[in-house]
Amino acid sequence: MNYCSVCATPVTKKIPAGDNRLRFVCDSCQTIHYHNPKIVAGCIPEWGDQILLCRRAIEPKSGLWTFPAGFMEIGESTEQAAVRETFEEAQAQVERICLFAVLSLPHIGQAYLVFRGPMHSPDFGIGEESLEVRLFSLAEIPWDQIAFPVVKDALRRYVDDVTRGEFQVHVASLSDRLT
Ligand SMILES: [Zn+2]
């Protein structure tokens, strides 16, 4: 950050009184500009024993597969964001979604909230940000063509839970080595 978003004066990095981290502080209006992690909400849509994945049409990782996921918007809840992303990317309606995994990526300031839930019907389509959308049995998941390590991690946990016959809520932190 170079300029204050309130008054357009150059900002300086300093530790504000009572704080213990470097922040961008405006030299003129004294506004402290905090940079905090972003929440990514995603959903693993289920149809019977299959899940719906999308092949990304946009960078980064265009051409690789993911479940629908994206940054939360102001004014929506995490579960609304997951439902919205599922509709935007895969034109599928999910219902009664459950929290499945909270995966932190501290080195890039993101946390993924991954939900799972049944599709309302087998209808889906190719959203604006997708090249292809299809249902996969768990044995068909294209492990070597998954877009992001965090997505692969969530899918592995999902397959493990299905194999074990019991879902749990996973809370984990992925190191930069994996992402
Ligand atoms: Zn300012």
Coordinates of C-alpha atoms and ligand atoms in Angstrom, one line a residue:
M1 CA 0.0 0.0 0.0
N2 CA 1.4 3.4 -1.0
Y3 CA -1.4 5.9 -0.4
C4 CA -4.1 6.3 2.2
S5 CA -7.5 5.2 0.8
V6 CA -9.2 7.9 2.9
C7 CA -7.2 11.0 2.0
A8 CA -4.7 9.9 -0.6
T9 CA -1.6 11.0 1.5
P10 CA 1.4 8.6 1.4
V11 CA 1.3 6.0 4.2
T12 CA 4.1 4.9 6.4
K13 CA 4.7 1.5 8.0
K14 CA 4.9 1.8 11.7
I15 CA 3.7 0.1 14.9
P16 CA 0.7 2.0 16.2
A17 CA 0.5 2.7 20.0
G18 CA -0.9 -0.3 21.8
D19 CA -0.2 -2.6 18.9
N20 CA 2.7 -5.0 18.2
R21 CA 2.8 -5.2 14.4
L22 CA 3.8 -3.0 11.6
R23 CA 0.8 -1.4 9.9
F24 CA 0.3 1.1 7.1
V25 CA -0.6 4.3 8.9
C26 CA -1.6 7.6 7.2
D27 CA 0.7 10.4 8.1
S28 CA -2.1 12.9 7.5
C29 CA -5.4 11.6 8.8
Q30 CA -3.7 8.9 11.1
T31 CA -6.0 6.1 9.7
I32 CA -4.5 2.7 10.4
H33 CA -5.0 0.4 7.4
Y34 CA -5.2 -3.1 8.7
H35 CA -4.7 -6.0 6.3
N36 CA -6.4 -9.1 7.5
P37 CA -6.9 -12.6 6.1
K38 CA -9.6 -13.3 3.5
I39 CA -12.2 -16.0 3.8
V40 CA -12.7 -18.3 0.8
A41 CA -16.0 -20.2 1.0
G42 CA -16.3 -23.4 -1.0
C43 CA -18.7 -26.4 -1.4
I44 CA -18.4 -30.0 -2.3
P45 CA -21.7 -30.6 -4.1
E46 CA -22.9 -34.2 -3.7
W47 CA -25.2 -36.2 -6.0
G48 CA -25.6 -39.7 -4.7
D49 CA -22.0 -41.1 -4.3
Q50 CA -20.6 -38.6 -6.8
I51 CA -19.3 -35.0 -6.3
L52 CA -19.3 -32.1 -8.7
L53 CA -16.1 -30.5 -9.8
C54 CA -15.3 -27.7 -12.1
R55 CA -12.3 -27.2 -14.5
R56 CA -11.1 -23.6 -14.1
A57 CA -11.4 -21.2 -17.0
I58 CA -9.4 -18.5 -15.3
E59 CA -6.0 -18.0 -13.9
P60 CA -4.4 -19.0 -11.6
K61 CA -4.4 -22.7 -12.5
S62 CA -6.6 -22.5 -15.5
G63 CA -7.5 -25.9 -16.9
L64 CA -7.2 -27.7 -13.5
W65 CA -10.1 -29.0 -11.3
T66 CA -11.6 -27.7 -8.1
F67 CA -14.8 -27.7 -6.2
P68 CA -16.7 -24.4 -6.4
A69 CA -15.0 -21.8 -4.1
G70 CA -14.4 -18.1 -4.0
F71 CA -13.9 -15.1 -1.8
M72 CA -16.8 -14.0 0.4
E73 CA -18.6 -10.8 -0.5
I74 CA -19.6 -8.1 2.0
G75 CA -23.2 -8.7 3.1
E76 CA -23.3 -12.4 2.8
S77 CA -22.8 -15.3 5.3
T78 CA -20.2 -18.0 4.7
E79 CA -22.9 -20.5 3.8
Q80 CA -24.5 -18.1 1.4
A81 CA -21.1 -17.5 -0.2
A82 CA -20.7 -21.3 -0.7
V83 CA -24.1 -21.6 -2.2
R84 CA -23.5 -18.6 -4.5
E85 CA -20.1 -19.9 -5.7
T86 CA -21.7 -23.3 -6.4
F87 CA -24.3 -21.7 -8.6
E88 CA -21.9 -19.3 -10.3
E89 CA -19.3 -21.8 -11.2
A90 CA -21.3 -25.0 -11.7
Q91 CA -24.9 -23.7 -12.1
A92 CA -25.9 -26.2 -9.4
Q93 CA -28.2 -25.7 -6.4
V94 CA -27.1 -27.2 -3.2
E95 CA -29.2 -27.5 -0.1
R96 CA -28.8 -28.3 3.6
I97 CA -25.0 -27.7 3.4
C98 CA -22.8 -28.6 6.4
L99 CA -19.5 -27.3 7.4
F100 CA -16.9 -29.8 6.4
A101 CA -13.4 -28.2 6.8
V102 CA -11.8 -25.0 8.1
L103 CA -8.4 -24.9 6.4
S104 CA -6.0 -22.0 7.2
L105 CA -3.3 -20.8 4.8
P106 CA -1.5 -18.4 7.1
H107 CA 1.4 -17.7 4.7
I108 CA -1.0 -16.2 2.2
G109 CA -3.5 -14.8 4.6
Q110 CA -6.5 -16.9 3.6
A111 CA -8.8 -19.4 5.4
Y112 CA -11.0 -21.8 3.5
L113 CA -14.4 -22.7 4.8
V114 CA -15.4 -25.8 2.9
F115 CA -19.0 -27.0 3.1
R116 CA -20.6 -30.1 1.6
G117 CA -24.2 -30.9 0.8
P118 CA -26.6 -32.6 -1.6
M119 CA -27.5 -31.1 -5.0
H120 CA -31.2 -30.2 -5.3
S121 CA -31.3 -32.0 -8.6
P122 CA -28.8 -33.6 -11.0
D123 CA -28.9 -30.3 -13.1
F124 CA -25.7 -28.4 -13.5
G125 CA -24.0 -26.3 -16.1
I126 CA -20.8 -24.6 -17.1
G127 CA -20.5 -21.3 -15.2
E128 CA -18.6 -18.2 -16.5
E129 CA -15.4 -19.2 -14.7
S130 CA -15.4 -22.9 -15.7
L131 CA -14.4 -24.7 -18.8
E132 CA -16.1 -27.9 -17.9
V133 CA -18.2 -29.2 -15.0
R134 CA -18.9 -32.8 -14.3
L135 CA -19.8 -35.4 -11.6
F136 CA -17.0 -37.7 -10.4
S137 CA -17.2 -40.8 -8.4
L138 CA -14.6 -40.7 -5.7
A139 CA -12.5 -43.2 -7.6
E140 CA -12.4 -40.9 -10.6
I141 CA -11.1 -37.8 -8.9
P142 CA -8.3 -36.4 -11.1
W143 CA -5.7 -36.1 -8.3
D144 CA -2.9 -35.0 -10.6
Q145 CA -5.0 -32.2 -12.1
I146 CA -6.3 -30.5 -8.9
A147 CA -5.9 -26.8 -9.0
F148 CA -4.6 -26.0 -5.5
P149 CA -3.1 -28.1 -2.6
V150 CA -5.8 -26.8 -0.2
V151 CA -8.5 -28.2 -2.6
K152 CA -6.6 -31.5 -2.8
D153 CA -6.3 -31.6 1.0
A154 CA -10.0 -31.1 1.5
L155 CA -10.9 -33.7 -1.2
R156 CA -8.5 -36.3 0.5
R157 CA -10.2 -35.6 3.8
Y158 CA -13.6 -36.0 2.1
V159 CA -12.7 -39.4 0.6
D160 CA -11.2 -40.6 3.9
D161 CA -14.5 -39.7 5.7
V162 CA -16.6 -41.4 3.1
T163 CA -14.4 -44.5 3.3
R164 CA -14.6 -44.5 7.0
G165 CA -18.4 -44.0 6.8
E166 CA -18.5 -40.9 9.1
F167 CA -18.1 -37.2 8.4
Q168 CA -16.3 -34.9 10.9
V169 CA -15.5 -31.2 10.8
H170 CA -11.8 -30.9 9.9
V171 CA -9.7 -28.0 11.3
A172 CA -6.2 -27.8 10.0
S173 CA -3.5 -25.4 8.9
L174 CA -1.5 -26.0 5.6
S175 CA 2.1 -25.0 5.6
D176 CA 3.6 -23.0 2.6
R177 CA 5.3 -26.2 1.6
L178 CA 1.9 -27.6 0.6
T179 CA 0.5 -24.5 -1.2
Ligands
ZN1 ZN -5.3 9.5 5.3

